[in-house]
mmCIF file of C-alpha atoms (C1' of nucleotides) in Angstrom:
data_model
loop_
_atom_site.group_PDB
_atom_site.id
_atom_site.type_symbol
_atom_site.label_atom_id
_atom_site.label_comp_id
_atom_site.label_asym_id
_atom_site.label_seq_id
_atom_site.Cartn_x
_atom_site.Cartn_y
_atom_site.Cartn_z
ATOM 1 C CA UNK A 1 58.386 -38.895 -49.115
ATOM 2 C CA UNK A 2 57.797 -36.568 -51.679
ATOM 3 C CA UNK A 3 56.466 -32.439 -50.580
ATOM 4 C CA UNK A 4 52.958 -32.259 -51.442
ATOM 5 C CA UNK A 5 51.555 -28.618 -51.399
ATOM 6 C CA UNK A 6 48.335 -27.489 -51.954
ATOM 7 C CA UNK A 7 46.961 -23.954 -52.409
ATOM 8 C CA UNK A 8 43.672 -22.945 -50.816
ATOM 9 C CA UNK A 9 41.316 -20.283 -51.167
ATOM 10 C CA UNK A 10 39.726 -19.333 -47.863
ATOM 11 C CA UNK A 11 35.905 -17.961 -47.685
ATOM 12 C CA UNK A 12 37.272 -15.193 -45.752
ATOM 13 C CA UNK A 13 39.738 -12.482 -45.465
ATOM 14 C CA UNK A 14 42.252 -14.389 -42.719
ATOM 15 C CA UNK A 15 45.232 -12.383 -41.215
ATOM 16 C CA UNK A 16 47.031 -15.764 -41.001
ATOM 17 C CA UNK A 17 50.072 -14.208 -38.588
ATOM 18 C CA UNK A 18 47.854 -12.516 -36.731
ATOM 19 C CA UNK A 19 46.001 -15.633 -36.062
ATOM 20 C CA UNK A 20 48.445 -17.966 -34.807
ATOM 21 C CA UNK A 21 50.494 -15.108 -32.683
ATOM 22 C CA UNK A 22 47.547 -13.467 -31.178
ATOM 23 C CA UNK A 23 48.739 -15.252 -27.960
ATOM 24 C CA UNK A 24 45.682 -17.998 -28.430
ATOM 25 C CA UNK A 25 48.579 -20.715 -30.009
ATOM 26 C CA UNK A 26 51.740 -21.419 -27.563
ATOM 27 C CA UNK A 27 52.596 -23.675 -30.375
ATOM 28 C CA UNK A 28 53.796 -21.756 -33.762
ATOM 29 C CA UNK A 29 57.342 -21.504 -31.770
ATOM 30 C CA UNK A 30 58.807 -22.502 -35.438
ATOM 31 C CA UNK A 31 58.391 -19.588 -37.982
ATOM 32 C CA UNK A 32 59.983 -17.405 -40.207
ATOM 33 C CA UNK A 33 58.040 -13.737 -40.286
ATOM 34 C CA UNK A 34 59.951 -12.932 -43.435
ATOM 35 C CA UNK A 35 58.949 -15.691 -46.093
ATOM 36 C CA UNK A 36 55.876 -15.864 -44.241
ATOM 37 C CA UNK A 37 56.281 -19.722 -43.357
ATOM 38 C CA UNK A 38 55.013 -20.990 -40.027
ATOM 39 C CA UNK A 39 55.324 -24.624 -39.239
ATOM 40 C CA UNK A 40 53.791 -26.858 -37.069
ATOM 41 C CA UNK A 41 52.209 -30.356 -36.391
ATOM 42 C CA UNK A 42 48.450 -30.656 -36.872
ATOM 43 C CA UNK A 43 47.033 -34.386 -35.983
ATOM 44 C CA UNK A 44 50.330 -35.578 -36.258
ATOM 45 C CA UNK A 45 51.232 -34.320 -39.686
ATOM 46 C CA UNK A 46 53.877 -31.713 -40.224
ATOM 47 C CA UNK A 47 52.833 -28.382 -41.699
ATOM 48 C CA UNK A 48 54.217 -25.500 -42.946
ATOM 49 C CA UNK A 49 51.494 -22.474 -43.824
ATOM 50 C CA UNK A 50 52.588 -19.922 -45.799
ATOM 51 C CA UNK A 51 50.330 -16.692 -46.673
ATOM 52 C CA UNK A 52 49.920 -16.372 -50.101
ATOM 53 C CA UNK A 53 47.201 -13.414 -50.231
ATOM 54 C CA UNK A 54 43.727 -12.082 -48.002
ATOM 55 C CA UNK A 55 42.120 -14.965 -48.450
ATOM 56 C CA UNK A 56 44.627 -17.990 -49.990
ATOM 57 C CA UNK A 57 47.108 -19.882 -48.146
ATOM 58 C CA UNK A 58 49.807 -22.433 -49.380
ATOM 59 C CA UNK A 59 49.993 -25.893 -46.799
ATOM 60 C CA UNK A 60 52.933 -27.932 -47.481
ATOM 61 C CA UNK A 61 53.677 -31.200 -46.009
ATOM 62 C CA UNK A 62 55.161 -34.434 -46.961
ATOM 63 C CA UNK A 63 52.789 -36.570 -44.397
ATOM 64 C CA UNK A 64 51.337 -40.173 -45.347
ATOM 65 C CA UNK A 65 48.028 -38.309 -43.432
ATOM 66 C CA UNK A 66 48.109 -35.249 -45.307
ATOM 67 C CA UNK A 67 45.192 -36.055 -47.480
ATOM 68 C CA UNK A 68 42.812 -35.595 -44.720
ATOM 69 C CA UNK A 69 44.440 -32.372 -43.497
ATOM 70 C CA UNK A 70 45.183 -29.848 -46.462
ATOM 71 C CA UNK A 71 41.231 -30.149 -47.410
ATOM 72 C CA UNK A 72 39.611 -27.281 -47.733
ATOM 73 C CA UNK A 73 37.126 -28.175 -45.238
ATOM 74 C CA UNK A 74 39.789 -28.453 -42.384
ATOM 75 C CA UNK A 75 41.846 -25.579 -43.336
ATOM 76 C CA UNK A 76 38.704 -23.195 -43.224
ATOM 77 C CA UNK A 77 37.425 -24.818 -40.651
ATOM 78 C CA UNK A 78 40.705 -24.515 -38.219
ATOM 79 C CA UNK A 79 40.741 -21.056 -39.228
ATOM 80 C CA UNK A 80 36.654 -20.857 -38.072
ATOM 81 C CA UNK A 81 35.922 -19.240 -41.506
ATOM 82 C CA UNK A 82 32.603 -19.478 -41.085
ATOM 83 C CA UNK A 83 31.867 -17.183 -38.200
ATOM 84 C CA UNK A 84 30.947 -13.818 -39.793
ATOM 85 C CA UNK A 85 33.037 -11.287 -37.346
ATOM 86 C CA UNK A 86 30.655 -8.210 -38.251
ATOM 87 C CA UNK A 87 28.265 -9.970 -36.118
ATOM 88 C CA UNK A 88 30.173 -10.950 -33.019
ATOM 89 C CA UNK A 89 29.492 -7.413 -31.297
ATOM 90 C CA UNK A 90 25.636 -6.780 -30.539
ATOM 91 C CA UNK A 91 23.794 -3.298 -31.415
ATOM 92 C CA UNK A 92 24.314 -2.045 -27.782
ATOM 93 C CA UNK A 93 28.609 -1.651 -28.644
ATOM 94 C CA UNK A 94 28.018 0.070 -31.579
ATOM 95 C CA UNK A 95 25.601 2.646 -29.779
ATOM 96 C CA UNK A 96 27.351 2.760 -26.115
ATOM 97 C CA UNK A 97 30.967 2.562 -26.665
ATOM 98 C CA UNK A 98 31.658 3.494 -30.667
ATOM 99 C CA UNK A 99 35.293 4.586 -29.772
ATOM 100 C CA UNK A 100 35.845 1.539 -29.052
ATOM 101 C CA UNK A 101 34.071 -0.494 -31.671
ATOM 102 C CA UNK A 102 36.306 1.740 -34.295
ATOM 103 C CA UNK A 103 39.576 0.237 -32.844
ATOM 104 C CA UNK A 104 37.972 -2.971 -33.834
ATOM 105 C CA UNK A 105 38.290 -2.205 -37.835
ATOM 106 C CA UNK A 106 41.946 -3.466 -38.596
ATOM 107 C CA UNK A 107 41.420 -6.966 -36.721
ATOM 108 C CA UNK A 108 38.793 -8.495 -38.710
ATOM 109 C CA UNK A 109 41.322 -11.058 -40.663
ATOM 110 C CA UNK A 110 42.108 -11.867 -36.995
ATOM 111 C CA UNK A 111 40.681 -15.057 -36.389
ATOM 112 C CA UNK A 112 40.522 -17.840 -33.448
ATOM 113 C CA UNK A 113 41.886 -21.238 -34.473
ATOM 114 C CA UNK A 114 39.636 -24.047 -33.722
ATOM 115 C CA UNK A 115 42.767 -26.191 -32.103
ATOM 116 C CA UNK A 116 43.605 -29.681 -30.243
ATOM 117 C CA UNK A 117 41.429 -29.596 -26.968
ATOM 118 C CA UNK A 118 44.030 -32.172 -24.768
ATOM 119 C CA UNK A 119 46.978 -29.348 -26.490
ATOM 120 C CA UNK A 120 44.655 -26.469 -25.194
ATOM 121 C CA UNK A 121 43.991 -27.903 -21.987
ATOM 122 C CA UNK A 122 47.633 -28.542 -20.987
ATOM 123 C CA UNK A 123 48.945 -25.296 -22.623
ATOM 124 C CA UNK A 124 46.728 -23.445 -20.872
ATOM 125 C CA UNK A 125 47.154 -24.691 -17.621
ATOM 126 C CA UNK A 126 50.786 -23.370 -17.872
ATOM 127 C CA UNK A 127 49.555 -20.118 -17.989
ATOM 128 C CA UNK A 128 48.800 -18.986 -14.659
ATOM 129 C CA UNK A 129 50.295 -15.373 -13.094
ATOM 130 C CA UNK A 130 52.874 -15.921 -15.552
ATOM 131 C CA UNK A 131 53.814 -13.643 -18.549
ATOM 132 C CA UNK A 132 53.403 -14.888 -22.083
ATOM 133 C CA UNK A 133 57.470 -15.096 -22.717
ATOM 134 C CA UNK A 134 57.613 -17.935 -20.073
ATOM 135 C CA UNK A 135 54.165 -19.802 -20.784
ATOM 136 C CA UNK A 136 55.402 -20.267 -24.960
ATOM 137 C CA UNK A 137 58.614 -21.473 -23.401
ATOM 138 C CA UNK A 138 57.045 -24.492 -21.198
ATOM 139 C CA UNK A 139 54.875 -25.279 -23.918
ATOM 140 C CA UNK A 140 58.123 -25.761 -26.161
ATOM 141 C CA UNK A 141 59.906 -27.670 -23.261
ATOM 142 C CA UNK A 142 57.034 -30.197 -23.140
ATOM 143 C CA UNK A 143 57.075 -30.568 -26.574
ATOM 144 C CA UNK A 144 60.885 -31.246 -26.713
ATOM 145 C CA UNK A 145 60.437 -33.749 -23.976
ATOM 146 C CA UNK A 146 57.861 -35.877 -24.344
ATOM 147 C CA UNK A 147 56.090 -35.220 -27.866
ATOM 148 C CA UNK A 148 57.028 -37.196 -31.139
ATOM 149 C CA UNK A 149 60.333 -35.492 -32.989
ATOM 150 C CA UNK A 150 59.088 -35.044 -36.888
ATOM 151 C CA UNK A 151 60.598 -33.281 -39.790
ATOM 152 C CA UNK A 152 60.324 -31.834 -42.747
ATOM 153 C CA UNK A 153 62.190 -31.008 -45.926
ATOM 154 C CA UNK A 154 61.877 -27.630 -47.160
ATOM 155 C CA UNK A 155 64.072 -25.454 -49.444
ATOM 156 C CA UNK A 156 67.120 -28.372 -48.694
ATOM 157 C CA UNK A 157 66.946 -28.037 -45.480
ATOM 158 C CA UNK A 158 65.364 -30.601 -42.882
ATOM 159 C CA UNK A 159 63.149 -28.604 -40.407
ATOM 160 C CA UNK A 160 62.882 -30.683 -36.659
ATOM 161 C CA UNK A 161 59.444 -30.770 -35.155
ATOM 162 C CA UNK A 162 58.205 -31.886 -31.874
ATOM 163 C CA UNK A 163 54.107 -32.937 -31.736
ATOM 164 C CA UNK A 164 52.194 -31.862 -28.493
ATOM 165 C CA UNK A 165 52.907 -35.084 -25.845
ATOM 166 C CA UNK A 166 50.150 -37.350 -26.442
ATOM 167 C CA UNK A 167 48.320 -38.164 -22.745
ATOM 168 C CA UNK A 168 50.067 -41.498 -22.510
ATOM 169 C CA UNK A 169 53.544 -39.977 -22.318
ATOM 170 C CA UNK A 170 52.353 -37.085 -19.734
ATOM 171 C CA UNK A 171 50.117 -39.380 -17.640
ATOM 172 C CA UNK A 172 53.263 -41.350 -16.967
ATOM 173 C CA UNK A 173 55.866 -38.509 -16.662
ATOM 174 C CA UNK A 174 58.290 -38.336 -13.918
ATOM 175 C CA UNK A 175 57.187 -35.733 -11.782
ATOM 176 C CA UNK A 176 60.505 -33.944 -11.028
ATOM 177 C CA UNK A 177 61.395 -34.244 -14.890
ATOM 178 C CA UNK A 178 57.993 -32.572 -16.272
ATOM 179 C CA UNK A 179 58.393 -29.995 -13.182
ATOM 180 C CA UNK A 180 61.437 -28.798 -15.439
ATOM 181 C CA UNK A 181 59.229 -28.091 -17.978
ATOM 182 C CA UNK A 182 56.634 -26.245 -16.191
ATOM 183 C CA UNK A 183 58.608 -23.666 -14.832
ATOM 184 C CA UNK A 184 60.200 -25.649 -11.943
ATOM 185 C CA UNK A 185 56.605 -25.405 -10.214
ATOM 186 C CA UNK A 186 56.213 -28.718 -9.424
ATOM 187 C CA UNK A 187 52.333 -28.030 -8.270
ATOM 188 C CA UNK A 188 51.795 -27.553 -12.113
ATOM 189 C CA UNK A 189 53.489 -30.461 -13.190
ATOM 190 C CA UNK A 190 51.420 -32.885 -10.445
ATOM 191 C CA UNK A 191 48.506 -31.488 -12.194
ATOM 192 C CA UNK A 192 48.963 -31.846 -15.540
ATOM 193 C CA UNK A 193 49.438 -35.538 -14.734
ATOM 194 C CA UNK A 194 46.731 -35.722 -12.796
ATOM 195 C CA UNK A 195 44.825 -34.171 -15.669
ATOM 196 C CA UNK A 196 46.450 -36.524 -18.394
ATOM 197 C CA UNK A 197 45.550 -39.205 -16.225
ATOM 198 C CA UNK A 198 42.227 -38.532 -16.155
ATOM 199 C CA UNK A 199 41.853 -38.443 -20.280
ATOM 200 C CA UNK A 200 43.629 -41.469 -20.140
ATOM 201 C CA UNK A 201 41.395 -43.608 -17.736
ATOM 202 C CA UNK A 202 38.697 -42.242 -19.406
ATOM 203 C CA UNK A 203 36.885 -40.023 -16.563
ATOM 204 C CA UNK A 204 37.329 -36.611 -18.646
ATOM 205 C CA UNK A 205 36.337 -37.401 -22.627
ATOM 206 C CA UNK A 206 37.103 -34.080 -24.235
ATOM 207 C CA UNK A 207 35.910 -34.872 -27.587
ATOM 208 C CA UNK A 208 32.878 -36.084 -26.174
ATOM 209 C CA UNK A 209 32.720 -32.744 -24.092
ATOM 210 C CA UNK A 210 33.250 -30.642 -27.267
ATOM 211 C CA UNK A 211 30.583 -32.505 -29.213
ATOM 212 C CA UNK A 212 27.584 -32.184 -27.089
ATOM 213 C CA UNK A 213 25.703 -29.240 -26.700
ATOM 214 C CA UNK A 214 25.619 -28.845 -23.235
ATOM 215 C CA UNK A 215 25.113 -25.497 -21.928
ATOM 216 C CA UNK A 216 28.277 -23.222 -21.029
ATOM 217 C CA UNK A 217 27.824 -23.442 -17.587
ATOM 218 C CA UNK A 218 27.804 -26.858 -17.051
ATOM 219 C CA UNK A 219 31.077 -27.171 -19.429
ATOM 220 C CA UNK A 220 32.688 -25.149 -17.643
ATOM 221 C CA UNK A 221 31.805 -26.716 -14.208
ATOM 222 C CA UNK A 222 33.435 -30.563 -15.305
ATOM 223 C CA UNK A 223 36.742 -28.545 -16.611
ATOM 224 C CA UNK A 224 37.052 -26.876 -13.066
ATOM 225 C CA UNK A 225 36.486 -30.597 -11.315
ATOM 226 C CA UNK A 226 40.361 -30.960 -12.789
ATOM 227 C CA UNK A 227 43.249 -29.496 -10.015
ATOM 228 C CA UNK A 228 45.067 -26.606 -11.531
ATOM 229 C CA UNK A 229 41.559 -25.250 -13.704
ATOM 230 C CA UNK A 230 39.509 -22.656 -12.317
ATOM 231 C CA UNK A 231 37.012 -20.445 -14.503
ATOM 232 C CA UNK A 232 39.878 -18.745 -16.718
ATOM 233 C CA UNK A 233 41.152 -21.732 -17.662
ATOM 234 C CA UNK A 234 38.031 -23.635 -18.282
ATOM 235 C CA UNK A 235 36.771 -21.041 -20.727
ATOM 236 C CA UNK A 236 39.944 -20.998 -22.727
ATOM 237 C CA UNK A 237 39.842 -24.684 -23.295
ATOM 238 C CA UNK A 238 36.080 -24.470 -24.118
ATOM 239 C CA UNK A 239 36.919 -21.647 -26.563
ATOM 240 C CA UNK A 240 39.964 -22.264 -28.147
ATOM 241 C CA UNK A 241 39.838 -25.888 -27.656
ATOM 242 C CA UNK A 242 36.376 -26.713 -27.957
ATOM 243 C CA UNK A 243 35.086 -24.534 -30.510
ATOM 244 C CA UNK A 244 32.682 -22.922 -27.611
ATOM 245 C CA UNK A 245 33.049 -19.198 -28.926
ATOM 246 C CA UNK A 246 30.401 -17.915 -26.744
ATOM 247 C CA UNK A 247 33.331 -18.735 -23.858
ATOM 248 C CA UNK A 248 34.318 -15.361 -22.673
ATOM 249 C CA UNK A 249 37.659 -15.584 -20.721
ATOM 250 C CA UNK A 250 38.376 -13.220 -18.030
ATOM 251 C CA UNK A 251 41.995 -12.502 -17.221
ATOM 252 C CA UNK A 252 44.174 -9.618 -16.148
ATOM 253 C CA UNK A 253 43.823 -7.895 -19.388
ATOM 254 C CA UNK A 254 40.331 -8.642 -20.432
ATOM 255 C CA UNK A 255 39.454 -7.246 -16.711
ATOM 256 C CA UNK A 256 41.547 -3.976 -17.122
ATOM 257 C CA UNK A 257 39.639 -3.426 -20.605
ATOM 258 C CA UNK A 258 36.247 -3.918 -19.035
ATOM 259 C CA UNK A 259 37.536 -1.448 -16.347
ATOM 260 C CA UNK A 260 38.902 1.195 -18.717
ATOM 261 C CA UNK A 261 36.970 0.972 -21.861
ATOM 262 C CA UNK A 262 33.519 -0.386 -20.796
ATOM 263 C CA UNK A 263 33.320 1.060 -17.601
ATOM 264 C CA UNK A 264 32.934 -1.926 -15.169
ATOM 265 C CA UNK A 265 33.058 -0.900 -11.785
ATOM 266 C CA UNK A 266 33.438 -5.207 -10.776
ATOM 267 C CA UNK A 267 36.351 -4.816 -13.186
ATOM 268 C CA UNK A 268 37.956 -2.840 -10.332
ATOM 269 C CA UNK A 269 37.216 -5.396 -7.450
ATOM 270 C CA UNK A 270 39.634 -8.563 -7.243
ATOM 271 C CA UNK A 271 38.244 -11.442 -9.798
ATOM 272 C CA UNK A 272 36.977 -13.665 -7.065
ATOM 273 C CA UNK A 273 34.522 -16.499 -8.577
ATOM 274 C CA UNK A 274 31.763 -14.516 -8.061
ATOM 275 C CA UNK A 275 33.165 -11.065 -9.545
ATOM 276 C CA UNK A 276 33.908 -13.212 -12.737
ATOM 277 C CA UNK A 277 30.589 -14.429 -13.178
ATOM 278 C CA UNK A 278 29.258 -10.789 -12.390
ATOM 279 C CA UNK A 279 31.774 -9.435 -15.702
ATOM 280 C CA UNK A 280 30.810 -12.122 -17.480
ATOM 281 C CA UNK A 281 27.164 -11.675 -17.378
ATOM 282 C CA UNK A 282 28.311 -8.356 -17.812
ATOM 283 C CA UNK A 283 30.021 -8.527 -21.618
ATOM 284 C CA UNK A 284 27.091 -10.776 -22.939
ATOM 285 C CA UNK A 285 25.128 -7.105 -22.861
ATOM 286 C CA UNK A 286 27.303 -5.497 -25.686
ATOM 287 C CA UNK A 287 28.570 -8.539 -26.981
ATOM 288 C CA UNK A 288 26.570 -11.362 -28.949
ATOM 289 C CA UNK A 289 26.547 -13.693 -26.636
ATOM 290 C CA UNK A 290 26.545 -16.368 -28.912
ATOM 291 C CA UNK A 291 30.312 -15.561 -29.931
ATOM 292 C CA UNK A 292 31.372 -13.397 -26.824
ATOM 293 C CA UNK A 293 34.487 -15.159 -26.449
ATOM 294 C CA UNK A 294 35.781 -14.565 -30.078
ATOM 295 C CA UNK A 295 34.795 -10.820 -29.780
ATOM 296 C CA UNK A 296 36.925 -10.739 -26.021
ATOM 297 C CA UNK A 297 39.697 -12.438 -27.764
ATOM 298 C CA UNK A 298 40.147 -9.587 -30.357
ATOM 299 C CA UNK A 299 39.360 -6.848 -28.154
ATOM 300 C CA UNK A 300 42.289 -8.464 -25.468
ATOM 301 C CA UNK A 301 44.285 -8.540 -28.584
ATOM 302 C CA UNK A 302 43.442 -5.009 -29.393
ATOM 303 C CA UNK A 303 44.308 -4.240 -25.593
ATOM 304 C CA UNK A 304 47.902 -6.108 -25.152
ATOM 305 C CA UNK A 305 49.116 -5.039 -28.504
ATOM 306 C CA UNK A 306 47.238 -0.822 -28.761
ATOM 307 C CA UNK A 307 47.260 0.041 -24.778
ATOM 308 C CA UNK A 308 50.076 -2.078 -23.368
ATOM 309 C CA UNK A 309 52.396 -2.041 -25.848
ATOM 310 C CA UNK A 310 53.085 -6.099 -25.766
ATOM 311 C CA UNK A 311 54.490 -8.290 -28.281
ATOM 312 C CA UNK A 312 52.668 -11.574 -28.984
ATOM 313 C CA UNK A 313 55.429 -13.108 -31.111
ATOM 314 C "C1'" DT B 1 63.796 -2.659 -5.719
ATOM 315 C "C1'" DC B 2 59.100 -3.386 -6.847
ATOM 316 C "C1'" DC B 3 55.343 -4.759 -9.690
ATOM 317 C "C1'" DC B 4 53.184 -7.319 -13.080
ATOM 318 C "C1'" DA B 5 52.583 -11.392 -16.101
ATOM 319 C "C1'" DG B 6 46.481 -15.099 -20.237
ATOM 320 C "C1'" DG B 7 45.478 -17.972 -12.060
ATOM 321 C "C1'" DC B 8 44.485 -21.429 -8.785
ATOM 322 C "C1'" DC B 9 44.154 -23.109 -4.177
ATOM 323 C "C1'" DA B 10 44.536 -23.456 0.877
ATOM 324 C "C1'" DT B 11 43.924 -20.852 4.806
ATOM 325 C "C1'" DG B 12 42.187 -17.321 7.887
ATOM 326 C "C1'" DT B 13 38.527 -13.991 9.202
ATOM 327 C "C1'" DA C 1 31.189 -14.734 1.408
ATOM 328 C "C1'" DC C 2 35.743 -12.151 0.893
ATOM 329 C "C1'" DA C 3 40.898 -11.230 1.569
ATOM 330 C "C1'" DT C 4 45.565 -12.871 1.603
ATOM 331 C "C1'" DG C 5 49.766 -15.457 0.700
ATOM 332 C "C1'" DG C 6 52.278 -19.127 -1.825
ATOM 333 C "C1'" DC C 7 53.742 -20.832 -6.042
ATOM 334 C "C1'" DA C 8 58.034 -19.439 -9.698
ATOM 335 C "C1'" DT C 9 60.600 -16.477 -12.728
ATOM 336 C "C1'" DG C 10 61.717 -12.911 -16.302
ATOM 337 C "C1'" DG C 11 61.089 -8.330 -17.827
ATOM 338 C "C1'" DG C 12 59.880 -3.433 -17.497
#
DNA sequence: TCCCAGGCCATGT
DNA sequence: ACATGGCATGGG
């Protein structure tokens, strides 16, 4: 089929490497930083994103489906254009902590993709005590495995892609096999089947989840009834997955910045249940909480990549 | 060699 | 209610 591409102008300002490499996506695992191209599979459909400008992109694919995916509405809405990052901190950062709200200025074009919540759930369920290196790599290993092989034509050459493993093929994975894709931890891999199990037969219906406006609290209570999510996880898939950016995820590095640049003395204390409810109420005083998640996500990536020294991509 | 990585859970006080 | 160890492995 013949390459269809399509330029689009965002309603933003969109750092578009930034984006997908702030450590949110385990998926862009197919780029090339010097042409700017970064591929993936969206809904099924092969993509390759290329920024063009601040605020335009280029999507080419050569997908029966692409119609519904390079619209404008679902490019700027992947990209969450419409949440107005001047107004994710509240009045009370500016005031109490203004050396750190200037860090803030260069990572406004950063923003949170609004991705696939089954993708989101399983990714993140890789990612426990475990550095970022080895989480991308299960995440590619699962792909490999059990997701759809797809590819692309570009410049003459024919680009292989593997789609995120639908539930079907993970619900019914050989335990022992997945467990080689999950870092030999074979814990992990029984619960990611239990947990694509579950989606399958219907008990956990994240779309449904996503849509309704049920408070935070409660969200994040069903995610945890799943074996292998605890809080951490739970507000990741609610905020990355779900589009639930008031979801403020604690981990190692969002505790060690409420510890060193916001003064938490509970950031100090181990992050039992109840010491990450404590933070959490906590950052909703200098951050909106109505988008405290995508605030914490570009402070943690102002922490990993400014204090730590760590490379996302 | 030791400690830390986008944690969670079972067990022991 | 809290602390601790196991899970697994690569990198600093």
């Amino acid at each position: 089929m013949e390459l269809i591409s399509k330029i689009i102008k965002l309603k933003a300002v969109v750092d578009v490497k930034q984006s997908l490499f702030s450590g949110q996506s385990f998926l862009w695992d197919n780029y090339d930083h010097t042409n700017n191209y970064y591929m993936t599979i969206i809904k099924n459909t092969p993509l390759i994103i290329r920024q063009l400008s601040d605020n335009t992109i280029e999507v080419i694919s050569n997908s029966m489906n692409v119609d519904s995916i390079i619209i404008d509405e679902f490019i700027n809405n992947y990209f969450s254009i419409e949440v107005d990052v001047n107004k994710i901190y509240s009045e009370n950062l500016r005031k109490l902590y203004p050396d750190v709200y200037s860090r803030l200025n260069g990572y406004y074009p950063l923003r949170i993709l609004r991705q696939d919540p089954f993708e989101t759930m399983i990714s993140f369920m890789c990612a426990q005590g475990i550095g970022m290196h080895i989480i991308r790599k299960q995440v590619s290993m699962l792909k490999k495995f059990y997701g759809e092989k797809l590819s692309i034509t570009f410049n003459g050459d024919e680009i292989l892609l593997y789609a995120f493993p639908t539930p079907q093929r993970l619900a019914n994975a050989d335990l022992s096999q997945l467990s080689f894709c999950t870092n030999n931890n074979k814990i992990r891999a029984a619960n990611i089947i239990l947990a694509a199990r579950s989606v399958v037969d219907g008990s956990l219906d994240l779309n449904i989840l996503g849509a309704s406006e049920i408070p935070l609290a409660q969200l994040r209570n069903t995610l945890c009834q799943i074996r292998g999510i605890g809080f951490k996880i739970a507000d990741c898939i609610a905020l990355f997955g779900l589009g639930r950016f008031d979801a403020f995820p604690i981990d190692t590095h969002v505790k060690q910045y409420l510890g060193t640049w916001f003064k938490s003395t509970t950031a100090f204390r181990s992050l039992s249940p109840a010491n990450y409810l404590i933070l959490d109420a906590e950052a909703r005083t200098f951050l909106n909480p109505d988008f405290a998640g995508y605030a914490g996500h570009i402070l943690f990536h102002c922490w990993r990549k400014e204090i730590k020294k760590l490379q996302s991509f």
